Every structure is written in C-alpha cells, then in structure tokens.
PDB file of C-alpha atoms in Angstrom:
ATOM      1  CA  MET A1349       3.526 -21.034  11.968  1.00  0.00           C
ATOM      2  CA  ALA A1350       4.404 -20.059   8.436  1.00  0.00           C
ATOM      3  CA  THR A1351       8.454 -20.090   7.658  1.00  0.00           C
ATOM      4  CA  ASN A1352       9.129 -20.271   3.510  1.00  0.00           C
ATOM      5  CA  ILE A1353       7.583 -16.444   2.639  1.00  0.00           C
ATOM      6  CA  ALA A1354       8.185 -14.858  -0.618  1.00  0.00           C
ATOM      7  CA  LEU A1355       8.514 -11.218  -0.848  1.00  0.00           C
ATOM      8  CA  VAL A1356       6.866 -10.222  -4.245  1.00  0.00           C
ATOM      9  CA  GLY A1357       7.944  -6.310  -5.496  1.00  0.00           C
ATOM     10  CA  PRO A1358      10.546  -5.170  -3.046  1.00  0.00           C
ATOM     11  CA  GLY A1359      10.046  -1.581  -3.047  1.00  0.00           C
ATOM     12  CA  ALA A1360       9.525   0.481   0.315  1.00  0.00           C
ATOM     13  CA  VAL A1361       6.469  -1.580   1.373  1.00  0.00           C
ATOM     14  CA  GLY A1362       7.810  -4.428   0.570  1.00  0.00           C
ATOM     15  CA  THR A1363      11.431  -4.169   1.205  1.00  0.00           C
ATOM     16  CA  THR A1364       9.920  -2.907   4.931  1.00  0.00           C
ATOM     17  CA  VAL A1365       7.645  -6.379   6.168  1.00  0.00           C
ATOM     18  CA  ALA A1366      10.123  -8.430   4.288  1.00  0.00           C
ATOM     19  CA  ALA A1367      13.487  -6.992   5.774  1.00  0.00           C
ATOM     20  CA  LEU A1368      12.009  -7.286   9.596  1.00  0.00           C
ATOM     21  CA  LEU A1369      11.353 -10.448   8.821  1.00  0.00           C
ATOM     22  CA  SER A1370      14.831 -11.464   7.622  1.00  0.00           C
ATOM     23  CA  ARG A1371      16.355 -10.066  11.080  1.00  0.00           C
ATOM     24  CA  ALA A1372      13.655 -11.952  12.903  1.00  0.00           C
ATOM     25  CA  GLY A1373      15.579 -15.176  11.687  1.00  0.00           C
ATOM     26  CA  HIS A1374      13.651 -15.569   8.802  1.00  0.00           C
ATOM     27  CA  SER A1375      14.407 -16.506   5.431  1.00  0.00           C
ATOM     28  CA  VAL A1376      12.789 -14.319   2.656  1.00  0.00           C
ATOM     29  CA  VAL A1377      12.350 -14.873  -1.258  1.00  0.00           C
ATOM     30  CA  VAL A1378      12.410 -11.944  -2.851  1.00  0.00           C
ATOM     31  CA  CYS A1379      11.284 -11.239  -6.429  1.00  0.00           C
ATOM     32  CA  GLY A1380      11.078  -8.387  -8.202  1.00  0.00           C
ATOM     33  CA  ARG A1381      11.831  -6.776 -11.516  1.00  0.00           C
ATOM     34  CA  THR A1382      16.129  -5.326 -11.329  1.00  0.00           C
ATOM     35  CA  PRO A1383      18.502  -8.099  -9.878  1.00  0.00           C
ATOM     36  CA  ARG A1384      20.253  -7.020  -7.078  1.00  0.00           C
ATOM     37  CA  GLU A1385      22.327  -9.232  -4.827  1.00  0.00           C
ATOM     38  CA  SER A1386      20.060  -7.798  -1.157  1.00  0.00           C
ATOM     39  CA  ILE A1387      17.843  -5.118  -0.428  1.00  0.00           C
ATOM     40  CA  GLU A1388      18.490  -2.648   2.871  1.00  0.00           C
ATOM     41  CA  LEU A1389      16.397  -1.127   5.330  1.00  0.00           C
ATOM     42  CA  ARG A1390      17.596   1.806   7.383  1.00  0.00           C
ATOM     43  CA  PRO A1391      14.891   2.905   9.846  1.00  0.00           C
ATOM     44  CA  ASP A1392      15.110   5.774  11.595  1.00  0.00           C
ATOM     45  CA  GLY A1393      17.149   5.532  14.718  1.00  0.00           C
ATOM     46  CA  ALA A1394      18.025   1.674  14.151  1.00  0.00           C
ATOM     47  CA  ASP A1395      20.699  -0.149  12.950  1.00  0.00           C
ATOM     48  CA  PRO A1396      20.618  -0.840   9.071  1.00  0.00           C
ATOM     49  CA  ILE A1397      18.488  -4.841   8.214  1.00  0.00           C
ATOM     50  CA  VAL A1398      20.393  -6.216   5.597  1.00  0.00           C
ATOM     51  CA  VAL A1399      17.826  -8.833   3.576  1.00  0.00           C
ATOM     52  CA  PRO A1400      20.116 -11.657   1.505  1.00  0.00           C
ATOM     53  CA  GLY A1401      19.619 -11.550  -2.155  1.00  0.00           C
ATOM     54  CA  PRO A1402      19.999 -12.448  -4.784  1.00  0.00           C
ATOM     55  CA  VAL A1403      16.360 -10.633  -5.997  1.00  0.00           C
ATOM     56  CA  HIS A1404      14.978 -12.804  -8.478  1.00  0.00           C
ATOM     57  CA  THR A1405      13.834 -11.797 -11.827  1.00  0.00           C
ATOM     58  CA  ASP A1406      12.457 -15.113 -13.274  1.00  0.00           C
ATOM     59  CA  PRO A1407       9.206 -17.170 -11.565  1.00  0.00           C
ATOM     60  CA  GLY A1408      11.253 -20.477 -13.183  1.00  0.00           C
ATOM     61  CA  ASP A1409      14.244 -19.761 -11.051  1.00  0.00           C
ATOM     62  CA  VAL A1410      12.635 -19.883  -7.814  1.00  0.00           C
ATOM     63  CA  SER A1411      10.712 -22.784  -5.827  1.00  0.00           C
ATOM     64  CA  GLY A1412       7.113 -23.044  -5.156  1.00  0.00           C
ATOM     65  CA  PRO A1413       4.364 -23.428  -3.507  1.00  0.00           C
ATOM     66  CA  VAL A1414       5.572 -20.903  -0.394  1.00  0.00           C
ATOM     67  CA  ASP A1415       2.928 -20.509   2.973  1.00  0.00           C
ATOM     68  CA  VAL A1416       2.670 -16.711   2.537  1.00  0.00           C
ATOM     69  CA  VAL A1417       3.312 -14.722  -0.062  1.00  0.00           C
ATOM     70  CA  LEU A1418       3.384 -11.202   0.559  1.00  0.00           C
ATOM     71  CA  LEU A1419       2.122  -9.221  -2.840  1.00  0.00           C
ATOM     72  CA  ALA A1420       3.722  -5.781  -2.704  1.00  0.00           C
ATOM     73  CA  VAL A1421       3.814  -4.858  -6.466  1.00  0.00           C
ATOM     74  CA  LYS A1422       1.683  -1.420  -7.597  1.00  0.00           C
ATOM     75  CA  ALA A1423      -1.852  -2.055  -7.849  1.00  0.00           C
ATOM     76  CA  THR A1424      -0.911  -0.638 -11.379  1.00  0.00           C
ATOM     77  CA  GLN A1425       1.156  -4.289 -11.410  1.00  0.00           C
ATOM     78  CA  ASN A1426      -0.713  -7.051 -10.162  1.00  0.00           C
ATOM     79  CA  ASP A1427      -0.703  -8.577 -13.735  1.00  0.00           C
ATOM     80  CA  GLN A1428       3.067  -8.623 -14.049  1.00  0.00           C
ATOM     81  CA  ALA A1429       3.339 -10.472 -11.129  1.00  0.00           C
ATOM     82  CA  ALA A1430       0.541 -12.711 -12.315  1.00  0.00           C
ATOM     83  CA  GLY A1431       3.655 -15.909 -13.086  1.00  0.00           C
ATOM     84  CA  TRP A1432       5.449 -15.427  -9.504  1.00  0.00           C
ATOM     85  CA  LEU A1433       1.540 -16.098  -7.952  1.00  0.00           C
ATOM     86  CA  ALA A1434       1.247 -18.998 -10.388  1.00  0.00           C
ATOM     87  CA  ARG A1435       4.626 -20.070  -9.381  1.00  0.00           C
ATOM     88  CA  LEU A1436       4.712 -19.747  -5.994  1.00  0.00           C
ATOM     89  CA  CYS A1437       0.849 -20.126  -4.817  1.00  0.00           C
ATOM     90  CA  ASP A1438      -1.099 -22.817  -3.543  1.00  0.00           C
ATOM     91  CA  VAL A1439      -4.459 -24.017  -1.921  1.00  0.00           C
ATOM     92  CA  HIS A1440      -2.054 -23.932   1.822  1.00  0.00           C
ATOM     93  CA  THR A1441      -0.256 -20.320   1.052  1.00  0.00           C
ATOM     94  CA  ILE A1442      -1.640 -17.130   2.496  1.00  0.00           C
ATOM     95  CA  VAL A1443      -1.375 -14.234  -0.146  1.00  0.00           C
ATOM     96  CA  VAL A1444      -1.238 -10.941   1.356  1.00  0.00           C
ATOM     97  CA  VAL A1445      -1.412  -8.070  -0.693  1.00  0.00           C
ATOM     98  CA  LEU A1446       0.480  -5.128   0.527  1.00  0.00           C
ATOM     99  CA  GLN A1447      -1.237  -2.102  -1.787  1.00  0.00           C
ATOM    100  CA  ASN A1448      -3.686   0.543  -1.436  1.00  0.00           C
ATOM    101  CA  GLY A1449      -7.263   0.823  -2.001  1.00  0.00           C
ATOM    102  CA  VAL A1450     -10.248  -1.067  -1.138  1.00  0.00           C
ATOM    103  CA  GLU A1451     -10.677  -3.791  -4.172  1.00  0.00           C
ATOM    104  CA  GLN A1452      -7.020  -6.116  -3.059  1.00  0.00           C
ATOM    105  CA  VAL A1453      -9.097  -9.135  -3.206  1.00  0.00           C
ATOM    106  CA  GLU A1454     -10.832  -9.002  -6.267  1.00  0.00           C
ATOM    107  CA  GLN A1455      -7.925  -7.658  -8.592  1.00  0.00           C
ATOM    108  CA  VAL A1456      -5.578 -10.429  -7.152  1.00  0.00           C
ATOM    109  CA  GLN A1457      -7.575 -13.564  -6.629  1.00  0.00           C
ATOM    110  CA  PRO A1458      -7.990 -14.003 -10.074  1.00  0.00           C
ATOM    111  CA  HIS A1459      -3.670 -14.859 -10.194  1.00  0.00           C
ATOM    112  CA  CYS A1460      -3.775 -17.320  -6.958  1.00  0.00           C
ATOM    113  CA  PRO A1461      -7.910 -18.879  -7.354  1.00  0.00           C
ATOM    114  CA  ARG A1462      -6.609 -21.225  -4.840  1.00  0.00           C
ATOM    115  CA  SER A1463      -5.118 -19.531  -1.857  1.00  0.00           C
ATOM    116  CA  PRO A1464      -6.859 -17.148   0.745  1.00  0.00           C
ATOM    117  CA  VAL A1465      -6.223 -13.629  -0.522  1.00  0.00           C
ATOM    118  CA  ILE A1466      -6.168 -11.195   2.598  1.00  0.00           C
ATOM    119  CA  PRO A1467      -5.888  -6.989   2.235  1.00  0.00           C
ATOM    120  CA  GLY A1468      -3.032  -5.932   4.221  1.00  0.00           C
ATOM    121  CA  ILE A1469      -3.820  -2.178   5.299  1.00  0.00           C
ATOM    122  CA  VAL A1470       0.043  -0.183   5.575  1.00  0.00           C
ATOM    123  CA  TRP A1471       0.064   2.314   7.841  1.00  0.00           C
ATOM    124  CA  TYR A1472       4.073   3.139   8.045  1.00  0.00           C
ATOM    125  CA  SER A1473       5.836   6.042   5.746  1.00  0.00           C
ATOM    126  CA  ALA A1474       9.002   3.882   4.230  1.00  0.00           C
ATOM    127  CA  GLU A1475      10.285   5.618   1.254  1.00  0.00           C
ATOM    128  CA  THR A1476      13.299   3.986  -1.780  1.00  0.00           C
ATOM    129  CA  GLN A1477      15.789   6.488  -1.365  1.00  0.00           C
ATOM    130  CA  PRO A1478      18.190   7.626  -5.061  1.00  0.00           C
ATOM    131  CA  ASP A1479      20.785   5.147  -3.959  1.00  0.00           C
ATOM    132  CA  GLY A1480      18.246   2.231  -3.635  1.00  0.00           C
ATOM    133  CA  TRP A1481      17.707   1.053   0.240  1.00  0.00           C
ATOM    134  CA  VAL A1482      14.903   2.420   2.306  1.00  0.00           C
ATOM    135  CA  ARG A1483      14.135   4.759   5.407  1.00  0.00           C
ATOM    136  CA  LEU A1484      11.588   3.562   7.985  1.00  0.00           C
ATOM    137  CA  ARG A1485      10.552   6.513   9.464  1.00  0.00           C
ATOM    138  CA  GLY A1486       8.307   5.278  12.490  1.00  0.00           C
ATOM    139  CA  GLU A1487       6.702   1.384  13.917  1.00  0.00           C
ATOM    140  CA  ALA A1488       5.496  -0.601  10.945  1.00  0.00           C
ATOM    141  CA  ALA A1489       2.299  -0.682  11.615  1.00  0.00           C
ATOM    142  CA  LEU A1490      -0.212  -3.053   9.622  1.00  0.00           C
ATOM    143  CA  VAL A1491      -3.582  -3.898  10.343  1.00  0.00           C
ATOM    144  CA  LEU A1492      -5.164  -6.992   8.755  1.00  0.00           C
ATOM    145  CA  PRO A1493      -8.784  -8.590   8.749  1.00  0.00           C
ATOM    146  CA  SER A1494     -10.112 -10.927  11.023  1.00  0.00           C
ATOM    147  CA  GLY A1495      -9.890 -15.149  10.547  1.00  0.00           C
ATOM    148  CA  PRO A1496      -7.232 -17.730  10.355  1.00  0.00           C
ATOM    149  CA  SER A1497      -5.382 -16.931   7.491  1.00  0.00           C
ATOM    150  CA  ALA A1498      -4.812 -13.208   8.856  1.00  0.00           C
ATOM    151  CA  GLU A1499      -4.972 -14.230  12.280  1.00  0.00           C
ATOM    152  CA  THR A1500      -1.558 -16.436  11.056  1.00  0.00           C
ATOM    153  CA  VAL A1501      -0.174 -14.251   9.498  1.00  0.00           C
ATOM    154  CA  ALA A1502      -0.499 -11.528  12.413  1.00  0.00           C
ATOM    155  CA  GLU A1503       1.577 -14.291  14.452  1.00  0.00           C
ATOM    156  CA  LEU A1504       4.408 -14.403  12.474  1.00  0.00           C
ATOM    157  CA  LEU A1505       4.583 -10.121  11.423  1.00  0.00           C
ATOM    158  CA  ARG A1506       4.368  -9.660  15.578  1.00  0.00           C
ATOM    159  CA  GLY A1507       7.022 -12.010  15.845  1.00  0.00           C
ATOM    160  CA  ALA A1508       9.398  -9.429  13.756  1.00  0.00           C
ATOM    161  CA  GLY A1509       8.072  -6.679  15.480  1.00  0.00           C
ATOM    162  CA  CYS A1510       5.219  -5.479  13.683  1.00  0.00           C
ATOM    163  CA  ARG A1511       2.265  -3.711  15.208  1.00  0.00           C
ATOM    164  CA  VAL A1512      -0.611  -5.673  13.407  1.00  0.00           C
ATOM    165  CA  ASP A1513      -4.446  -5.311  14.451  1.00  0.00           C
ATOM    166  CA  CYS A1514      -6.671  -8.148  12.819  1.00  0.00           C
ATOM    167  CA  ASP A1515      -9.932  -5.613  12.432  1.00  0.00           C
ATOM    168  CA  PRO A1516     -13.734  -7.624  12.085  1.00  0.00           C
ATOM    169  CA  ASP A1517     -14.759  -4.354  10.416  1.00  0.00           C
ATOM    170  CA  ILE A1518     -12.317  -4.304   7.761  1.00  0.00           C
ATOM    171  CA  ILE A1519     -14.346  -2.925   5.119  1.00  0.00           C
ATOM    172  CA  THR A1520     -14.051   0.817   7.411  1.00  0.00           C
ATOM    173  CA  ALA A1521      -9.870   0.200   7.674  1.00  0.00           C
ATOM    174  CA  GLY A1522      -9.715  -0.019   4.260  1.00  0.00           C
ATOM    175  CA  TRP A1523     -11.994   2.687   3.804  1.00  0.00           C
ATOM    176  CA  ARG A1524      -9.827   5.085   6.670  1.00  0.00           C
ATOM    177  CA  LYS A1525      -6.596   4.432   4.203  1.00  0.00           C
ATOM    178  CA  LEU A1526      -8.134   5.017   0.975  1.00  0.00           C
ATOM    179  CA  LEU A1527      -9.316   9.119   2.360  1.00  0.00           C
ATOM    180  CA  THR A1528      -5.386   9.266   3.457  1.00  0.00           C
ATOM    181  CA  ASN A1529      -4.538   7.526   0.314  1.00  0.00           C
ATOM    182  CA  ALA A1530      -6.640   9.737  -1.965  1.00  0.00           C
ATOM    183  CA  LEU A1531      -5.554  12.845  -0.191  1.00  0.00           C
ATOM    184  CA  ALA A1532      -2.119  12.229  -0.641  1.00  0.00           C
ATOM    185  CA  GLY A1533      -2.891  12.904  -4.425  1.00  0.00           C
ATOM    186  CA  PHE A1534      -2.838  16.250  -3.551  1.00  0.00           C
ATOM    187  CA  MET A1535       1.040  15.893  -3.274  1.00  0.00           C
ATOM    188  CA  ALA A1536       1.195  14.427  -6.439  1.00  0.00           C
ATOM    189  CA  LEU A1537      -0.980  17.133  -8.398  1.00  0.00           C
ATOM    190  CA  SER A1538       1.289  20.005  -6.534  1.00  0.00           C
ATOM    191  CA  ARG A1539       4.634  18.114  -6.945  1.00  0.00           C
ATOM    192  CA  ARG A1540       4.749  19.570  -3.175  1.00  0.00           C
ATOM    193  CA  ARG A1541       5.101  17.077   0.229  1.00  0.00           C
ATOM    194  CA  SER A1542       3.402  17.472   3.059  1.00  0.00           C
ATOM    195  CA  GLY A1543       3.662  21.299   3.834  1.00  0.00           C
ATOM    196  CA  MET A1544       1.900  22.111   2.060  1.00  0.00           C
ATOM    197  CA  PHE A1545      -0.948  20.961   3.603  1.00  0.00           C
ATOM    198  CA  ARG A1546       0.013  23.393   5.880  1.00  0.00           C
ATOM    199  CA  ARG A1547      -1.916  26.836   3.999  1.00  0.00           C
ATOM    200  CA  ASP A1548      -4.622  27.028   4.994  1.00  0.00           C
ATOM    201  CA  ASP A1549      -7.019  27.417   1.535  1.00  0.00           C
ATOM    202  CA  VAL A1550      -5.313  23.434   1.010  1.00  0.00           C
ATOM    203  CA  ALA A1551      -6.732  22.485   3.718  1.00  0.00           C
ATOM    204  CA  ALA A1552      -9.690  24.090   3.535  1.00  0.00           C
ATOM    205  CA  LEU A1553     -10.608  22.275  -0.090  1.00  0.00           C
ATOM    206  CA  SER A1554      -9.100  18.917   1.926  1.00  0.00           C
ATOM    207  CA  ARG A1555     -11.643  19.080   3.956  1.00  0.00           C
ATOM    208  CA  ARG A1556     -14.054  19.646   1.112  1.00  0.00           C
ATOM    209  CA  TYR A1557     -12.395  16.872  -0.569  1.00  0.00           C
ATOM    210  CA  LEU A1558     -12.657  14.330   2.266  1.00  0.00           C
ATOM    211  CA  ALA A1559     -16.280  15.148   2.855  1.00  0.00           C
ATOM    212  CA  GLU A1560     -17.375  14.218  -0.423  1.00  0.00           C
ATOM    213  CA  CYS A1561     -14.855  10.891   0.403  1.00  0.00           C
ATOM    214  CA  LEU A1562     -17.032  10.248   3.025  1.00  0.00           C
ATOM    215  CA  ALA A1563     -20.234  10.017   1.521  1.00  0.00           C
ATOM    216  CA  VAL A1564     -18.585   7.420  -0.774  1.00  0.00           C
ATOM    217  CA  ALA A1565     -17.203   5.419   1.725  1.00  0.00           C
ATOM    218  CA  ARG A1566     -20.376   5.524   3.689  1.00  0.00           C
ATOM    219  CA  ALA A1567     -22.332   4.073   1.239  1.00  0.00           C
ATOM    220  CA  GLU A1568     -19.411   1.742   0.520  1.00  0.00           C
ATOM    221  CA  GLY A1569     -21.227   0.487   4.244  1.00  0.00           C
ATOM    222  CA  ALA A1570     -18.300   2.244   6.075  1.00  0.00           C
ATOM    223  CA  ARG A1571     -18.826   3.485   9.456  1.00  0.00           C
ATOM    224  CA  LEU A1572     -16.293   5.467   9.488  1.00  0.00           C
ATOM    225  CA  PRO A1573     -17.206   8.633  12.121  1.00  0.00           C
ATOM    226  CA  ASP A1574     -18.593  13.034  10.954  1.00  0.00           C
ATOM    227  CA  GLY A1575     -15.395  14.000  12.852  1.00  0.00           C
ATOM    228  CA  ILE A1576     -13.112  12.068   9.761  1.00  0.00           C
ATOM    229  CA  ALA A1577     -12.648  15.003   7.156  1.00  0.00           C
ATOM    230  CA  ASP A1578     -10.652  17.314  10.197  1.00  0.00           C
ATOM    231  CA  GLU A1579      -8.837  14.307  11.771  1.00  0.00           C
ATOM    232  CA  LEU A1580      -6.658  12.941   8.752  1.00  0.00           C
ATOM    233  CA  THR A1581      -6.697  16.304   7.232  1.00  0.00           C
ATOM    234  CA  ASP A1582      -4.605  17.361  10.523  1.00  0.00           C
ATOM    235  CA  LEU A1583      -2.649  14.625  10.354  1.00  0.00           C
ATOM    236  CA  PHE A1584      -1.248  15.842   6.713  1.00  0.00           C
ATOM    237  CA  ARG A1585      -1.029  19.761   9.021  1.00  0.00           C
ATOM    238  CA  ASN A1586       0.943  17.609  11.557  1.00  0.00           C
ATOM    239  CA  ALA A1587       3.353  15.813   9.728  1.00  0.00           C
ATOM    240  CA  PRO A1588       6.960  16.638   8.810  1.00  0.00           C
ATOM    241  CA  GLU A1589       6.661  19.155   6.496  1.00  0.00           C
ATOM    242  CA  ASP A1590       8.653  16.516   4.121  1.00  0.00           C
ATOM    243  CA  MET A1591       7.156  13.885   4.336  1.00  0.00           C
ATOM    244  CA  GLY A1592       6.550  11.653   0.855  1.00  0.00           C
ATOM    245  CA  THR A1593       3.959   9.364  -0.627  1.00  0.00           C
ATOM    246  CA  SER A1594       4.792   6.476  -3.230  1.00  0.00           C
ATOM    247  CA  ILE A1595       2.361   8.802  -5.290  1.00  0.00           C
ATOM    248  CA  LEU A1596       4.741  11.558  -5.322  1.00  0.00           C
ATOM    249  CA  THR A1597       7.893   9.348  -5.540  1.00  0.00           C
ATOM    250  CA  ASP A1598       6.128   8.223  -9.086  1.00  0.00           C
ATOM    251  CA  ALA A1599       5.143  11.028 -10.297  1.00  0.00           C
ATOM    252  CA  GLU A1600       7.977  13.536  -9.642  1.00  0.00           C
ATOM    253  CA  ASN A1601      10.350   9.808 -11.550  1.00  0.00           C
ATOM    254  CA  HIS A1602       7.912  10.172 -13.872  1.00  0.00           C
ATOM    255  CA  ARG A1603       6.347   6.459 -13.513  1.00  0.00           C
ATOM    256  CA  PRO A1604       2.769   5.441 -13.907  1.00  0.00           C
ATOM    257  CA  MET A1605       0.755   6.469 -10.359  1.00  0.00           C
ATOM    258  CA  GLU A1606      -2.193   4.148  -8.923  1.00  0.00           C
ATOM    259  CA  TRP A1607      -4.368   7.616  -8.957  1.00  0.00           C
ATOM    260  CA  ASP A1608      -7.186   5.115 -10.270  1.00  0.00           C
ATOM    261  CA  VAL A1609      -7.702   2.695  -7.527  1.00  0.00           C
ATOM    262  CA  ARG A1610      -6.161   5.468  -4.843  1.00  0.00           C
ATOM    263  CA  ASN A1611      -8.895   8.855  -6.363  1.00  0.00           C
ATOM    264  CA  GLY A1612     -10.882   6.971  -9.698  1.00  0.00           C
ATOM    265  CA  VAL A1613     -12.220   4.159  -7.057  1.00  0.00           C
ATOM    266  CA  ILE A1614     -14.225   7.291  -5.233  1.00  0.00           C
ATOM    267  CA  ILE A1615     -16.150   8.377  -8.309  1.00  0.00           C
ATOM    268  CA  ARG A1616     -16.677   4.290  -9.758  1.00  0.00           C
ATOM    269  CA  LYS A1617     -18.071   3.798  -6.172  1.00  0.00           C
ATOM    270  CA  ALA A1618     -20.833   7.362  -6.104  1.00  0.00           C
ATOM    271  CA  ARG A1619     -21.866   6.528  -9.665  1.00  0.00           C
ATOM    272  CA  ALA A1620     -23.051   2.624  -8.592  1.00  0.00           C
ATOM    273  CA  HIS A1621     -24.955   4.822  -5.636  1.00  0.00           C
ATOM    274  CA  GLY A1622     -25.222   8.219  -7.673  1.00  0.00           C
ATOM    275  CA  LEU A1623     -23.697  10.587  -5.680  1.00  0.00           C
ATOM    276  CA  ALA A1624     -22.092  13.309  -7.275  1.00  0.00           C
ATOM    277  CA  THR A1625     -18.107  13.712  -6.497  1.00  0.00           C
ATOM    278  CA  PRO A1626     -17.171  17.326  -8.222  1.00  0.00           C
ATOM    279  CA  ILE A1627     -13.610  17.936  -6.371  1.00  0.00           C
ATOM    280  CA  SER A1628     -13.155  14.475  -7.550  1.00  0.00           C
ATOM    281  CA  ASP A1629     -14.059  15.024 -10.901  1.00  0.00           C
ATOM    282  CA  VAL A1630     -11.519  17.758 -11.841  1.00  0.00           C
ATOM    283  CA  VAL A1631      -8.667  15.593  -9.416  1.00  0.00           C
ATOM    284  CA  VAL A1632      -8.653  12.254 -10.970  1.00  0.00           C
ATOM    285  CA  PRO A1633      -8.835  13.295 -14.976  1.00  0.00           C
ATOM    286  CA  LEU A1634      -5.835  15.591 -13.888  1.00  0.00           C
ATOM    287  CA  LEU A1635      -4.065  12.402 -11.917  1.00  0.00           C
ATOM    288  CA  ALA A1636      -4.743  10.425 -14.957  1.00  0.00           C
ATOM    289  CA  ALA A1637      -3.526  12.958 -17.035  1.00  0.00           C
ATOM    290  CA  ALA A1638      -0.330  13.377 -14.932  1.00  0.00           C
ATOM    291  CA  SER A1639       0.327  10.016 -14.830  1.00  0.00           C
ATOM    292  CA  ASP A1640      -0.525   8.495 -18.112  1.00  0.00           C
ATOM    293  CA  GLY A1641      -0.299  11.528 -20.742  1.00  0.00           C
ATOM    294  CA  PRO A1642      -0.454  12.025 -23.773  1.00  0.00           C
ATOM    295  CA  GLY A1643       1.495  15.560 -23.483  1.00  0.00           C
TER     296      GLY A1643
END
C-alpha cells in the first residue's frame, strides 16, 4: 500500500481528498501557490478536518519521489505544476489527475513521462468558501480506470472513506462527466447557480445542447444512453438552487476559466468527425471571451 502522498493543488477538489486521507492517518505533503499553515475541509454533517501544513510553494523544499501524487490544479495550470511533478515523480510514482475534461493523460504525461498517469473523475461537490475552508456537500466519490495502478489508488482512497469505482470503460465514464461539466458552463455565462435550470426555457436549451454533445461523445467511442440529455438536465433541475460549480466560481472571481477542456473540446472533437455543433459555436466563444477577454 502506498504511504507517501503529495497533493499538488489544494483547491476544493484536492483539499477534499487530502483531508480524508489525513483523517485516515496518512501524512500528505501539500504543494500550492499560496503559503498557508493548514488547509481545512468541512463536510456537511460531520466534524471539520484540518490538514496540517505548511503548504509548500517551492518544489525545492519537498522531498521526492513519493508513491502517489494527487494532481488537482486546474487543467489550465498543468504547465505551472511541471516543477512539482519533476520533483515528486519517478517510475514508481502513480499520478492521479483530478481534473475536468477527457484529455488528462495526454496533457499531464509529458510532465512526468516515467510515471503511470491515471485520470480521476470527480463526482462530488466541494466549494472553497471566502474564509478559505472548503465545504463538501455529500459523499466524496470518484471514478478511476481499471488496472493495477488505479486499483492501488482505489484501495488507498476507499480506506479514507471515499467511494471509488474502477470502470473498465473509462471513455464512457469520462464523457458522462464531460457532458455534465459542459452544461455547467451555462452557469458561468449567466452568473447563476443551479436554480437557473428550473426555468423551462433553460431546460429545453440544455437538452438540445447535450444532444449535440452526445453525438460527439459517441463518435469518440463513449457508450452513453439515449436518455442522457434528460438525465443530466434533471440532475441540474433537481439540485439545490444554490449549488455552484468551479467554472462559476472562477467567473465570479475573475479568474481564467477551464472553458477549453470543458466546452471547447466538444468543438475540437466534433470537427475531427465532421459533426456540426451550432450551440457550441455560440457557447464556446462567449465563455472564452468571459474568461480571457479582451474588454
């Protein structure tokens, strides 16, 4: 069982996993951009978990390699995390990429070419609060691929209280999450939380957009059901009205958004298959402009 663990990127997603591992008795080296004495998770209905720091900000200050790296920076920050990966990884290090999108392995592997890289699909709602602590709503759940490296990580995380499924069809699992992320982009454009999907007009638009995304997903090999557009639209309509998403948080705080790995990828993959994306052709430029300007 792997015991030496490092977290790179102590945002909401990373803090959640690191805190659960810490509560289970594991020592987690926390690496980020901002020095802090500790990081804190407050699960709904449970006691807060404080992970002792410090949060390291210089790769030269940590010892490596480690057994497992949890890479939880935004996909837009992979290049900035390269120094951490170089310090922490060797041929025996398993890198778990807790990021959005369906291109995690191809984007991260060049930064740690000797290490096995596995995508981690995050299915939990965690939000960083203004005071810096992270709120976790519900159970921490992840999907990993099948295989020895993934099973090693799954055993580690299950022992910490995470629900982890190892899915041999990681393509379908990844695209299911991507469709969810893509639809959440509507919240960033409207600056509204999930209550907006209770509007019938927004729900109708959501179904049309997801049908467009589904065609691309299937062309890429995902075996998603016909009813996925209704299923995911209902997921957002039935969520708490104040439920947010990381892309909305970035928009509200005027930070660059992951519009390309969550929404732009739909257009890029569609073009490779000769598929039309009329709704994406409107959504993606608006998200890009909201994220990156100018203006």
